[in-house]
Amino acid sequence: MRGKFITLEGPEGSGKSTQAKMLIRRLADCGIEAVYTREPGGTALGEEIRNILQHNQAGEAPCERAELLLFEASRNQLIEKVIRPNLEKGVWVICDRFMDSTAAYQGYGRGLPVNEIEAINRFTVNKVVPDLTLLLDLEVAAGFKRIAQRYLALGETADRFEQEDRSFHERVRAGYLKLAEKEPERFRIINAAQEPDAVAVSIWDTVNDVVRQSI
Ligand code: TMP
């Protein structure tokens, strides 16, 4: 049986990576093998692209459409090298950001046409679409507060997207909510303002509810 494909989406600091890893542990406890991966990145080529996108590694910021296409290139590589082969083997894939990030950030955030992005996404994913997308929703200010704590703890600095102004991130958050409204079958909204353990319980209940037959 094909594995399930679950994506986590949401604004900055919404706890996607932590929750993805908690979900994988929970699945393992039920005897379900699942792999974690992320976008941009997740393959050798994808991680190179991630560096270019986040830290101007090429020495200049990509133009808007170039930025979008770099995300799409990383995505297609990840699909063909990691996501599709695992799903075909029956392994579940938990992906930290996926195609909806492009609609939210490059579409609603930067202002590129969302319907054109959706068409490009369809081309890129080549029929590999998530069975379930968990939107970890959180107020922008709360997300940035968490990020600031992470910087202090790990000594990291803000990347190119985190440096965008507040209104950009407000558009991204609102955009995500619009995407969820357009596709209620695939999306579930999770309140990410809760404590991590409570968020994990909401996620587990949702996964059980939506893909119950497989657990
Ligand atoms: P993150 O993995 O730490 O969340 O960083 C990825 C950044 O890239 C984040 O700010 C969102 C942004 N992004 C886009 O703008 N478009 C995309 O398609 C993806 C996957 C990420």
PDB file of C-alpha atoms and ligand atoms in Angstrom:
ATOM      1  CA  MET A   1       0.000   0.000   0.000  1.00  0.00           C
ATOM      2  CA  ARG A   2       1.196   3.491  -0.851  1.00  0.00           C
ATOM      3  CA  GLY A   3       2.432   5.536   2.129  1.00  0.00           C
ATOM      4  CA  LYS A   4       0.612   8.671   3.221  1.00  0.00           C
ATOM      5  CA  PHE A   5       1.960  12.083   2.340  1.00  0.00           C
ATOM      6  CA  ILE A   6       1.459  14.759   5.006  1.00  0.00           C
ATOM      7  CA  THR A   7       2.699  18.331   4.720  1.00  0.00           C
ATOM      8  CA  LEU A   8       3.077  20.932   7.458  1.00  0.00           C
ATOM      9  CA  GLU A   9       2.606  24.557   6.531  1.00  0.00           C
ATOM     10  CA  GLY A  10       2.406  27.832   8.383  1.00  0.00           C
ATOM     11  CA  PRO A  11       3.994  31.188   9.053  1.00  0.00           C
ATOM     12  CA  GLU A  12       7.446  31.697  10.596  1.00  0.00           C
ATOM     13  CA  GLY A  13       7.868  30.304  14.117  1.00  0.00           C
ATOM     14  CA  SER A  14       4.719  28.167  14.016  1.00  0.00           C
ATOM     15  CA  GLY A  15       6.607  25.052  15.174  1.00  0.00           C
ATOM     16  CA  LYS A  16       6.383  22.952  12.005  1.00  0.00           C
ATOM     17  CA  SER A  17       9.763  21.234  12.331  1.00  0.00           C
ATOM     18  CA  THR A  18       9.259  20.294  15.989  1.00  0.00           C
ATOM     19  CA  GLN A  19       5.772  18.990  15.273  1.00  0.00           C
ATOM     20  CA  ALA A  20       6.866  17.020  12.208  1.00  0.00           C
ATOM     21  CA  LYS A  21       9.445  15.190  14.304  1.00  0.00           C
ATOM     22  CA  MET A  22       6.949  14.547  17.136  1.00  0.00           C
ATOM     23  CA  LEU A  23       4.478  13.126  14.608  1.00  0.00           C
ATOM     24  CA  ILE A  24       7.101  10.765  13.194  1.00  0.00           C
ATOM     25  CA  ARG A  25       7.863   9.433  16.688  1.00  0.00           C
ATOM     26  CA  ARG A  26       4.158   8.896  17.339  1.00  0.00           C
ATOM     27  CA  LEU A  27       3.735   7.064  14.043  1.00  0.00           C
ATOM     28  CA  ALA A  28       6.760   4.889  14.863  1.00  0.00           C
ATOM     29  CA  ASP A  29       5.061   3.915  18.145  1.00  0.00           C
ATOM     30  CA  CYS A  30       2.165   2.604  16.023  1.00  0.00           C
ATOM     31  CA  GLY A  31       4.573   0.666  13.807  1.00  0.00           C
ATOM     32  CA  ILE A  32       4.309   3.093  10.898  1.00  0.00           C
ATOM     33  CA  GLU A  33       7.567   4.034   9.202  1.00  0.00           C
ATOM     34  CA  ALA A  34       7.718   7.698   8.241  1.00  0.00           C
ATOM     35  CA  VAL A  35      10.507   9.908   6.963  1.00  0.00           C
ATOM     36  CA  TYR A  36      11.026  13.598   7.672  1.00  0.00           C
ATOM     37  CA  THR A  37      11.999  15.965   4.929  1.00  0.00           C
ATOM     38  CA  ARG A  38      11.852  19.683   4.310  1.00  0.00           C
ATOM     39  CA  GLU A  39      11.594  22.368   1.689  1.00  0.00           C
ATOM     40  CA  PRO A  40      13.557  23.987   0.324  1.00  0.00           C
ATOM     41  CA  GLY A  41      16.131  21.244   0.726  1.00  0.00           C
ATOM     42  CA  GLY A  42      15.923  17.560   1.562  1.00  0.00           C
ATOM     43  CA  THR A  43      18.342  16.512  -1.232  1.00  0.00           C
ATOM     44  CA  ALA A  44      21.949  17.535  -1.902  1.00  0.00           C
ATOM     45  CA  LEU A  45      20.832  19.804  -4.756  1.00  0.00           C
ATOM     46  CA  GLY A  46      17.893  21.115  -2.742  1.00  0.00           C
ATOM     47  CA  GLU A  47      20.105  22.061   0.213  1.00  0.00           C
ATOM     48  CA  GLU A  48      22.377  24.050  -2.154  1.00  0.00           C
ATOM     49  CA  ILE A  49      19.298  25.854  -3.471  1.00  0.00           C
ATOM     50  CA  ARG A  50      18.164  26.487   0.119  1.00  0.00           C
ATOM     51  CA  ASN A  51      21.448  28.278   0.854  1.00  0.00           C
ATOM     52  CA  ILE A  52      21.088  30.411  -2.254  1.00  0.00           C
ATOM     53  CA  LEU A  53      17.515  31.313  -1.385  1.00  0.00           C
ATOM     54  CA  GLN A  54      17.930  32.017   2.296  1.00  0.00           C
ATOM     55  CA  HIS A  55      21.332  33.631   2.472  1.00  0.00           C
ATOM     56  CA  ASN A  56      22.049  35.172  -0.940  1.00  0.00           C
ATOM     57  CA  GLN A  57      24.764  32.582  -1.403  1.00  0.00           C
ATOM     58  CA  ALA A  58      25.028  33.516  -5.098  1.00  0.00           C
ATOM     59  CA  GLY A  59      26.032  37.063  -4.096  1.00  0.00           C
ATOM     60  CA  GLU A  60      22.778  38.623  -5.303  1.00  0.00           C
ATOM     61  CA  ALA A  61      19.157  38.192  -4.314  1.00  0.00           C
ATOM     62  CA  PRO A  62      17.116  36.228  -6.859  1.00  0.00           C
ATOM     63  CA  CYS A  63      14.449  38.225  -8.722  1.00  0.00           C
ATOM     64  CA  GLU A  64      10.865  37.335  -7.792  1.00  0.00           C
ATOM     65  CA  ARG A  65      10.180  34.822 -10.547  1.00  0.00           C
ATOM     66  CA  ALA A  66      13.700  33.368 -10.313  1.00  0.00           C
ATOM     67  CA  GLU A  67      13.096  32.874  -6.597  1.00  0.00           C
ATOM     68  CA  LEU A  68       9.866  31.044  -7.331  1.00  0.00           C
ATOM     69  CA  LEU A  69      11.512  28.781  -9.904  1.00  0.00           C
ATOM     70  CA  LEU A  70      14.360  27.926  -7.533  1.00  0.00           C
ATOM     71  CA  PHE A  71      11.813  26.732  -4.963  1.00  0.00           C
ATOM     72  CA  GLU A  72      10.118  24.698  -7.685  1.00  0.00           C
ATOM     73  CA  ALA A  73      13.443  23.150  -8.771  1.00  0.00           C
ATOM     74  CA  SER A  74      14.222  22.109  -5.200  1.00  0.00           C
ATOM     75  CA  ARG A  75      10.681  20.702  -4.900  1.00  0.00           C
ATOM     76  CA  ASN A  76      10.836  18.579  -8.038  1.00  0.00           C
ATOM     77  CA  GLN A  77      14.207  17.138  -7.010  1.00  0.00           C
ATOM     78  CA  LEU A  78      12.781  16.250  -3.586  1.00  0.00           C
ATOM     79  CA  ILE A  79       9.712  14.624  -5.107  1.00  0.00           C
ATOM     80  CA  GLU A  80      11.622  12.423  -7.513  1.00  0.00           C
ATOM     81  CA  LYS A  81      14.499  11.523  -5.170  1.00  0.00           C
ATOM     82  CA  VAL A  82      12.728  11.205  -1.813  1.00  0.00           C
ATOM     83  CA  ILE A  83       8.959  11.641  -1.716  1.00  0.00           C
ATOM     84  CA  ARG A  84       7.723   9.471  -4.592  1.00  0.00           C
ATOM     85  CA  PRO A  85      10.114   6.515  -3.938  1.00  0.00           C
ATOM     86  CA  ASN A  86       9.199   6.403  -0.241  1.00  0.00           C
ATOM     87  CA  LEU A  87       5.450   6.600  -0.870  1.00  0.00           C
ATOM     88  CA  GLU A  88       5.763   3.807  -3.422  1.00  0.00           C
ATOM     89  CA  LYS A  89       7.572   1.649  -0.830  1.00  0.00           C
ATOM     90  CA  GLY A  90       4.710   2.220   1.618  1.00  0.00           C
ATOM     91  CA  VAL A  91       6.701   4.631   3.794  1.00  0.00           C
ATOM     92  CA  TRP A  92       4.911   7.767   4.988  1.00  0.00           C
ATOM     93  CA  VAL A  93       6.468  11.137   4.168  1.00  0.00           C
ATOM     94  CA  ILE A  94       6.146  14.090   6.533  1.00  0.00           C
ATOM     95  CA  CYS A  95       7.271  17.220   4.719  1.00  0.00           C
ATOM     96  CA  ASP A  96       8.083  20.496   6.458  1.00  0.00           C
ATOM     97  CA  ARG A  97       6.659  23.002   3.901  1.00  0.00           C
ATOM     98  CA  PHE A  98       5.599  22.110   0.354  1.00  0.00           C
ATOM     99  CA  MET A  99       3.779  23.667  -2.606  1.00  0.00           C
ATOM    100  CA  ASP A 100       1.430  25.795  -0.478  1.00  0.00           C
ATOM    101  CA  SER A 101       4.452  27.738   0.817  1.00  0.00           C
ATOM    102  CA  THR A 102       5.023  29.004  -2.729  1.00  0.00           C
ATOM    103  CA  ALA A 103       1.414  30.133  -3.104  1.00  0.00           C
ATOM    104  CA  ALA A 104       1.547  31.796   0.338  1.00  0.00           C
ATOM    105  CA  TYR A 105       4.997  33.458   0.146  1.00  0.00           C
ATOM    106  CA  GLN A 106       5.610  34.149  -3.559  1.00  0.00           C
ATOM    107  CA  GLY A 107       1.894  34.556  -4.319  1.00  0.00           C
ATOM    108  CA  TYR A 108       0.152  36.295  -1.413  1.00  0.00           C
ATOM    109  CA  GLY A 109       3.421  37.607   0.111  1.00  0.00           C
ATOM    110  CA  ARG A 110       5.317  38.890  -2.931  1.00  0.00           C
ATOM    111  CA  GLY A 111       2.232  39.470  -5.074  1.00  0.00           C
ATOM    112  CA  LEU A 112       2.883  37.075  -7.988  1.00  0.00           C
ATOM    113  CA  PRO A 113      -0.352  35.684  -9.510  1.00  0.00           C
ATOM    114  CA  VAL A 114      -1.572  32.811  -7.345  1.00  0.00           C
ATOM    115  CA  ASN A 115      -3.426  31.039 -10.175  1.00  0.00           C
ATOM    116  CA  GLU A 116      -0.214  30.948 -12.251  1.00  0.00           C
ATOM    117  CA  ILE A 117       1.737  29.632  -9.251  1.00  0.00           C
ATOM    118  CA  GLU A 118      -0.851  26.894  -8.784  1.00  0.00           C
ATOM    119  CA  ALA A 119      -0.367  25.866 -12.431  1.00  0.00           C
ATOM    120  CA  ILE A 120       3.434  25.797 -12.002  1.00  0.00           C
ATOM    121  CA  ASN A 121       3.002  23.781  -8.804  1.00  0.00           C
ATOM    122  CA  ARG A 122       0.893  21.207 -10.668  1.00  0.00           C
ATOM    123  CA  PHE A 123       3.655  20.871 -13.268  1.00  0.00           C
ATOM    124  CA  THR A 124       6.349  20.531 -10.577  1.00  0.00           C
ATOM    125  CA  VAL A 125       4.630  18.016  -8.314  1.00  0.00           C
ATOM    126  CA  ASN A 126       3.707  15.792 -11.261  1.00  0.00           C
ATOM    127  CA  LYS A 127       0.705  14.218  -9.482  1.00  0.00           C
ATOM    128  CA  VAL A 128       2.372  13.831  -6.070  1.00  0.00           C
ATOM    129  CA  VAL A 129      -0.043  15.803  -3.881  1.00  0.00           C
ATOM    130  CA  PRO A 130      -0.408  15.663  -0.110  1.00  0.00           C
ATOM    131  CA  ASP A 131      -3.104  13.440   1.417  1.00  0.00           C
ATOM    132  CA  LEU A 132      -3.294  15.923   4.285  1.00  0.00           C
ATOM    133  CA  THR A 133      -1.927  19.432   4.835  1.00  0.00           C
ATOM    134  CA  LEU A 134      -1.700  20.658   8.420  1.00  0.00           C
ATOM    135  CA  LEU A 135      -1.754  24.440   8.572  1.00  0.00           C
ATOM    136  CA  LEU A 136      -0.145  25.500  11.849  1.00  0.00           C
ATOM    137  CA  ASP A 137      -1.748  28.868  12.262  1.00  0.00           C
ATOM    138  CA  LEU A 138      -0.248  31.485  14.549  1.00  0.00           C
ATOM    139  CA  GLU A 139      -0.315  35.273  14.867  1.00  0.00           C
ATOM    140  CA  VAL A 140       2.696  36.835  13.156  1.00  0.00           C
ATOM    141  CA  ALA A 141       3.909  38.616  16.316  1.00  0.00           C
ATOM    142  CA  ALA A 142       3.784  35.379  18.326  1.00  0.00           C
ATOM    143  CA  GLY A 143       5.809  33.544  15.661  1.00  0.00           C
ATOM    144  CA  PHE A 144       8.489  36.210  15.633  1.00  0.00           C
ATOM    145  CA  LYS A 145       8.720  36.114  19.412  1.00  0.00           C
ATOM    146  CA  ARG A 146       9.519  32.400  19.175  1.00  0.00           C
ATOM    147  CA  ILE A 147      12.076  32.988  16.430  1.00  0.00           C
ATOM    148  CA  ALA A 148      13.825  35.631  18.537  1.00  0.00           C
ATOM    149  CA  GLN A 149      14.162  33.071  21.339  1.00  0.00           C
ATOM    150  CA  ARG A 150      15.634  30.593  18.865  1.00  0.00           C
ATOM    151  CA  TYR A 151      18.204  33.152  17.709  1.00  0.00           C
ATOM    152  CA  LEU A 152      19.257  33.748  21.297  1.00  0.00           C
ATOM    153  CA  ALA A 153      19.513  30.027  22.047  1.00  0.00           C
ATOM    154  CA  LEU A 154      21.293  28.947  18.856  1.00  0.00           C
ATOM    155  CA  GLY A 155      23.106  32.120  17.832  1.00  0.00           C
ATOM    156  CA  GLU A 156      21.324  32.102  14.427  1.00  0.00           C
ATOM    157  CA  THR A 157      20.547  35.212  12.404  1.00  0.00           C
ATOM    158  CA  ALA A 158      17.436  36.109  10.408  1.00  0.00           C
ATOM    159  CA  ASP A 159      17.289  34.760   6.847  1.00  0.00           C
ATOM    160  CA  ARG A 160      16.096  36.695   3.784  1.00  0.00           C
ATOM    161  CA  PHE A 161      12.426  35.814   4.389  1.00  0.00           C
ATOM    162  CA  GLU A 162      12.441  36.485   8.119  1.00  0.00           C
ATOM    163  CA  GLN A 163      13.856  39.942   7.317  1.00  0.00           C
ATOM    164  CA  GLU A 164      10.736  40.863   5.308  1.00  0.00           C
ATOM    165  CA  ASP A 165       8.479  43.403   7.013  1.00  0.00           C
ATOM    166  CA  ARG A 166       5.475  42.673   9.167  1.00  0.00           C
ATOM    167  CA  SER A 167       2.947  43.349   6.380  1.00  0.00           C
ATOM    168  CA  PHE A 168       4.600  40.712   4.146  1.00  0.00           C
ATOM    169  CA  HIS A 169       4.182  38.113   6.886  1.00  0.00           C
ATOM    170  CA  GLU A 170       0.599  39.205   7.563  1.00  0.00           C
ATOM    171  CA  ARG A 171      -0.184  38.630   3.860  1.00  0.00           C
ATOM    172  CA  VAL A 172       1.461  35.199   4.041  1.00  0.00           C
ATOM    173  CA  ARG A 173      -0.645  34.206   7.053  1.00  0.00           C
ATOM    174  CA  ALA A 174      -3.883  35.486   5.499  1.00  0.00           C
ATOM    175  CA  GLY A 175      -2.925  33.769   2.229  1.00  0.00           C
ATOM    176  CA  TYR A 176      -2.536  30.428   3.969  1.00  0.00           C
ATOM    177  CA  LEU A 177      -5.999  30.788   5.469  1.00  0.00           C
ATOM    178  CA  LYS A 178      -7.425  31.503   1.996  1.00  0.00           C
ATOM    179  CA  LEU A 179      -5.704  28.423   0.580  1.00  0.00           C
ATOM    180  CA  ALA A 180      -7.178  26.323   3.404  1.00  0.00           C
ATOM    181  CA  GLU A 181     -10.622  27.712   2.692  1.00  0.00           C
ATOM    182  CA  LYS A 182     -10.294  26.843  -1.010  1.00  0.00           C
ATOM    183  CA  GLU A 183      -9.361  23.209  -0.327  1.00  0.00           C
ATOM    184  CA  PRO A 184     -11.129  22.139   2.883  1.00  0.00           C
ATOM    185  CA  GLU A 185     -10.769  18.444   2.024  1.00  0.00           C
ATOM    186  CA  ARG A 186      -6.975  18.542   2.061  1.00  0.00           C
ATOM    187  CA  PHE A 187      -6.304  21.244   4.684  1.00  0.00           C
ATOM    188  CA  ARG A 188      -6.824  21.152   8.445  1.00  0.00           C
ATOM    189  CA  ILE A 189      -6.080  24.252  10.519  1.00  0.00           C
ATOM    190  CA  ILE A 190      -4.241  23.631  13.795  1.00  0.00           C
ATOM    191  CA  ASN A 191      -4.033  26.281  16.520  1.00  0.00           C
ATOM    192  CA  ALA A 192      -0.258  26.637  16.868  1.00  0.00           C
ATOM    193  CA  ALA A 193      -0.511  29.134  19.733  1.00  0.00           C
ATOM    194  CA  GLN A 194      -0.981  26.217  22.144  1.00  0.00           C
ATOM    195  CA  GLU A 195       1.908  24.590  24.024  1.00  0.00           C
ATOM    196  CA  PRO A 196       3.879  22.144  21.813  1.00  0.00           C
ATOM    197  CA  ASP A 197       2.419  19.060  23.548  1.00  0.00           C
ATOM    198  CA  ALA A 198      -1.132  20.330  23.016  1.00  0.00           C
ATOM    199  CA  VAL A 199      -0.381  21.103  19.350  1.00  0.00           C
ATOM    200  CA  ALA A 200       0.934  17.535  19.003  1.00  0.00           C
ATOM    201  CA  VAL A 201      -2.334  16.150  20.416  1.00  0.00           C
ATOM    202  CA  SER A 202      -4.385  18.229  17.939  1.00  0.00           C
ATOM    203  CA  ILE A 203      -2.196  17.000  15.102  1.00  0.00           C
ATOM    204  CA  TRP A 204      -2.464  13.375  16.178  1.00  0.00           C
ATOM    205  CA  ASP A 205      -6.267  13.592  16.474  1.00  0.00           C
ATOM    206  CA  THR A 206      -6.427  15.153  13.008  1.00  0.00           C
ATOM    207  CA  VAL A 207      -4.148  12.554  11.441  1.00  0.00           C
ATOM    208  CA  ASN A 208      -6.284   9.811  13.004  1.00  0.00           C
ATOM    209  CA  ASP A 209      -9.426  11.458  11.785  1.00  0.00           C
ATOM    210  CA  VAL A 210      -8.314  12.063   8.193  1.00  0.00           C
ATOM    211  CA  VAL A 211      -6.181   9.002   7.484  1.00  0.00           C
ATOM    212  CA  ARG A 212      -7.621   6.756  10.199  1.00  0.00           C
ATOM    213  CA  GLN A 213      -7.906   3.643   8.082  1.00  0.00           C
ATOM    214  CA  SER A 214      -4.113   3.456   7.833  1.00  0.00           C
ATOM    215  CA  ILE A 215      -3.278   3.679  11.547  1.00  0.00           C
TER     216      ILE A 215
HETATM  217  P1  TMP B   1      12.174  27.359   6.926  1.00  0.00           P
HETATM  218  O1  TMP B   1      12.361  25.995   6.348  1.00  0.00           O
HETATM  219  O2  TMP B   1      13.123  27.653   8.007  1.00  0.00           O
HETATM  220  O3  TMP B   1      10.773  27.657   7.242  1.00  0.00           O
HETATM  221  O4  TMP B   1      12.646  28.397   5.798  1.00  0.00           O
HETATM  222  C1  TMP B   1      12.188  28.374   4.523  1.00  0.00           C
HETATM  223  C2  TMP B   1      11.853  29.788   4.127  1.00  0.00           C
HETATM  224  O5  TMP B   1      11.551  29.804   2.736  1.00  0.00           O
HETATM  225  C3  TMP B   1      10.633  30.332   4.855  1.00  0.00           C
HETATM  226  O6  TMP B   1      10.841  31.675   5.180  1.00  0.00           O
HETATM  227  C4  TMP B   1       9.536  30.242   3.809  1.00  0.00           C
HETATM  228  C5  TMP B   1      10.277  30.348   2.502  1.00  0.00           C
HETATM  229  N1  TMP B   1       9.620  29.615   1.412  1.00  0.00           N
HETATM  230  C6  TMP B   1       9.078  30.329   0.353  1.00  0.00           C
HETATM  231  O7  TMP B   1       9.117  31.552   0.341  1.00  0.00           O
HETATM  232  N2  TMP B   1       8.513  29.627  -0.688  1.00  0.00           N
HETATM  233  C7  TMP B   1       8.488  28.264  -0.735  1.00  0.00           C
HETATM  234  O8  TMP B   1       7.970  27.674  -1.702  1.00  0.00           O
HETATM  235  C8  TMP B   1       9.073  27.528   0.369  1.00  0.00           C
HETATM  236  C9  TMP B   1       9.078  26.031   0.360  1.00  0.00           C
HETATM  237  C10 TMP B   1       9.626  28.249   1.420  1.00  0.00           C
END
